Amino acid sequence: MIGLGKWTGDIETSIISGNAIVEITDKNGEYDFSVTVPSLKKLPNFRVYDIKENGNQLSGKAEIDLMGKMKVDVCVEIHGDTFTGYIKVPFFGKIEIKNGRKIG
């Protein structure tokens, strides 16, 4: 499994801006994700699923309780202790995750 640990990256949109902290763990051979955004008091409920590992890339889907059940695509490419990535949201487009780095 790749990418295990605690990561942070910056997101800037008209709806949300700031850094997100993601912890990726191994849960019985499956990827498990915990996400916090310190600038938000409460995150909508979400689940990450259908995670695929391809070389140094993790891609998958997430379902977020936001204006109904919204499905988004998530992709990150890990380069040692840094990463590049994006979240693709219907009707909104691709949101780049910038300054991705491992913090723990």
CSV table of C-alpha atoms in Angstrom, one decimal:
chain,number,residue,atom,x,y,z
A,1,MET,CA,0.0,0.0,0.0
A,2,ILE,CA,1.2,3.5,-0.9
A,3,GLY,CA,0.6,6.8,0.7
A,4,LEU,CA,-0.1,5.6,4.3
A,5,GLY,CA,0.3,8.4,6.8
A,6,LYS,CA,-0.9,12.0,7.4
A,7,TRP,CA,-0.9,14.5,4.5
A,8,THR,CA,-1.9,18.1,3.9
A,9,GLY,CA,-2.7,20.1,0.8
A,10,ASP,CA,-4.2,23.5,-0.1
A,11,ILE,CA,-7.6,23.9,-1.8
A,12,GLU,CA,-8.9,27.2,-3.1
A,13,THR,CA,-12.4,27.5,-4.5
A,14,SER,CA,-15.2,30.1,-4.3
A,15,ILE,CA,-16.9,27.7,-1.7
A,16,ILE,CA,-14.0,26.6,0.4
A,17,SER,CA,-10.4,27.6,0.8
A,18,GLY,CA,-7.7,26.4,3.1
A,19,ASN,CA,-5.8,23.3,3.9
A,20,ALA,CA,-7.2,19.8,4.2
A,21,ILE,CA,-5.6,17.2,6.4
A,22,VAL,CA,-6.0,13.6,5.2
A,23,GLU,CA,-4.9,10.5,7.1
A,24,ILE,CA,-4.6,7.4,5.0
A,25,THR,CA,-4.6,4.1,6.9
A,26,ASP,CA,-4.7,0.4,6.2
A,27,LYS,CA,-8.0,-1.1,7.4
A,28,ASN,CA,-7.7,-4.9,6.9
A,29,GLY,CA,-6.0,-4.5,3.5
A,30,GLU,CA,-8.3,-1.7,2.3
A,31,TYR,CA,-7.5,2.0,2.2
A,32,ASP,CA,-9.3,4.1,4.9
A,33,PHE,CA,-9.4,7.9,4.8
A,34,SER,CA,-10.0,10.5,7.6
A,35,VAL,CA,-10.3,14.1,6.4
A,36,THR,CA,-10.4,17.4,8.4
A,37,VAL,CA,-10.4,20.9,7.1
A,38,PRO,CA,-9.4,23.2,10.1
A,39,SER,CA,-11.1,26.3,8.5
A,40,LEU,CA,-14.5,24.5,8.5
A,41,LYS,CA,-16.5,23.8,11.7
A,42,LYS,CA,-18.1,20.7,10.3
A,43,LEU,CA,-17.5,18.7,7.2
A,44,PRO,CA,-20.3,17.0,5.3
A,45,ASN,CA,-20.6,13.2,5.8
A,46,PHE,CA,-18.6,11.4,3.1
A,47,ARG,CA,-17.2,8.0,2.2
A,48,VAL,CA,-14.3,7.1,-0.1
A,49,TYR,CA,-14.5,3.9,-2.1
A,50,ASP,CA,-13.3,2.1,-5.2
A,51,ILE,CA,-9.7,3.0,-4.5
A,52,LYS,CA,-7.2,1.8,-7.1
A,53,GLU,CA,-3.5,1.8,-6.8
A,54,ASN,CA,-1.4,2.2,-10.0
A,55,GLY,CA,2.3,2.7,-9.5
A,56,ASN,CA,2.6,5.9,-7.4
A,57,GLN,CA,-1.0,7.0,-8.0
A,58,LEU,CA,-4.2,6.5,-5.9
A,59,SER,CA,-7.5,7.1,-7.6
A,60,GLY,CA,-11.0,6.5,-6.5
A,61,LYS,CA,-14.4,7.9,-5.8
A,62,ALA,CA,-16.1,9.7,-2.9
A,63,GLU,CA,-19.7,10.2,-2.0
A,64,ILE,CA,-20.4,13.4,-0.1
A,65,ASP,CA,-23.7,14.5,1.5
A,66,LEU,CA,-23.8,17.9,0.0
A,67,MET,CA,-27.0,19.0,-1.8
A,68,GLY,CA,-28.0,15.3,-1.9
A,69,LYS,CA,-25.5,12.5,-2.5
A,70,MET,CA,-22.7,14.0,-4.7
A,71,LYS,CA,-20.2,11.7,-6.3
A,72,VAL,CA,-16.7,13.0,-7.0
A,73,ASP,CA,-13.5,11.6,-8.5
A,74,VAL,CA,-10.3,11.8,-6.5
A,75,CYS,CA,-6.8,11.3,-7.7
A,76,VAL,CA,-3.3,11.8,-6.1
A,77,GLU,CA,0.1,11.0,-7.4
A,78,ILE,CA,2.7,10.5,-4.6
A,79,HIS,CA,6.3,11.6,-5.0
A,80,GLY,CA,8.1,10.6,-1.8
A,81,ASP,CA,6.9,13.1,0.8
A,82,THR,CA,5.0,15.3,-1.6
A,83,PHE,CA,2.0,14.8,-3.9
A,84,THR,CA,-0.1,16.4,-6.6
A,85,GLY,CA,-3.7,15.8,-7.0
A,86,TYR,CA,-7.2,16.9,-7.8
A,87,ILE,CA,-10.9,16.4,-6.9
A,88,LYS,CA,-13.3,16.4,-9.9
A,89,VAL,CA,-16.7,17.7,-8.8
A,90,PRO,CA,-19.8,17.5,-11.1
A,91,PHE,CA,-20.9,20.9,-12.4
A,92,PHE,CA,-17.9,22.5,-10.8
A,93,GLY,CA,-15.0,20.9,-12.5
A,94,LYS,CA,-11.5,19.9,-11.4
A,95,ILE,CA,-10.2,21.3,-8.2
A,96,GLU,CA,-6.4,21.2,-7.9
A,97,ILE,CA,-4.8,20.2,-4.6
A,98,LYS,CA,-1.7,22.3,-4.2
A,99,ASN,CA,1.4,22.2,-2.0
A,100,GLY,CA,0.7,18.5,-1.1
A,101,ARG,CA,3.1,17.2,1.5
A,102,LYS,CA,3.4,14.5,4.2
A,103,ILE,CA,3.1,15.8,7.8
A,104,GLY,CA,3.2,12.5,9.7
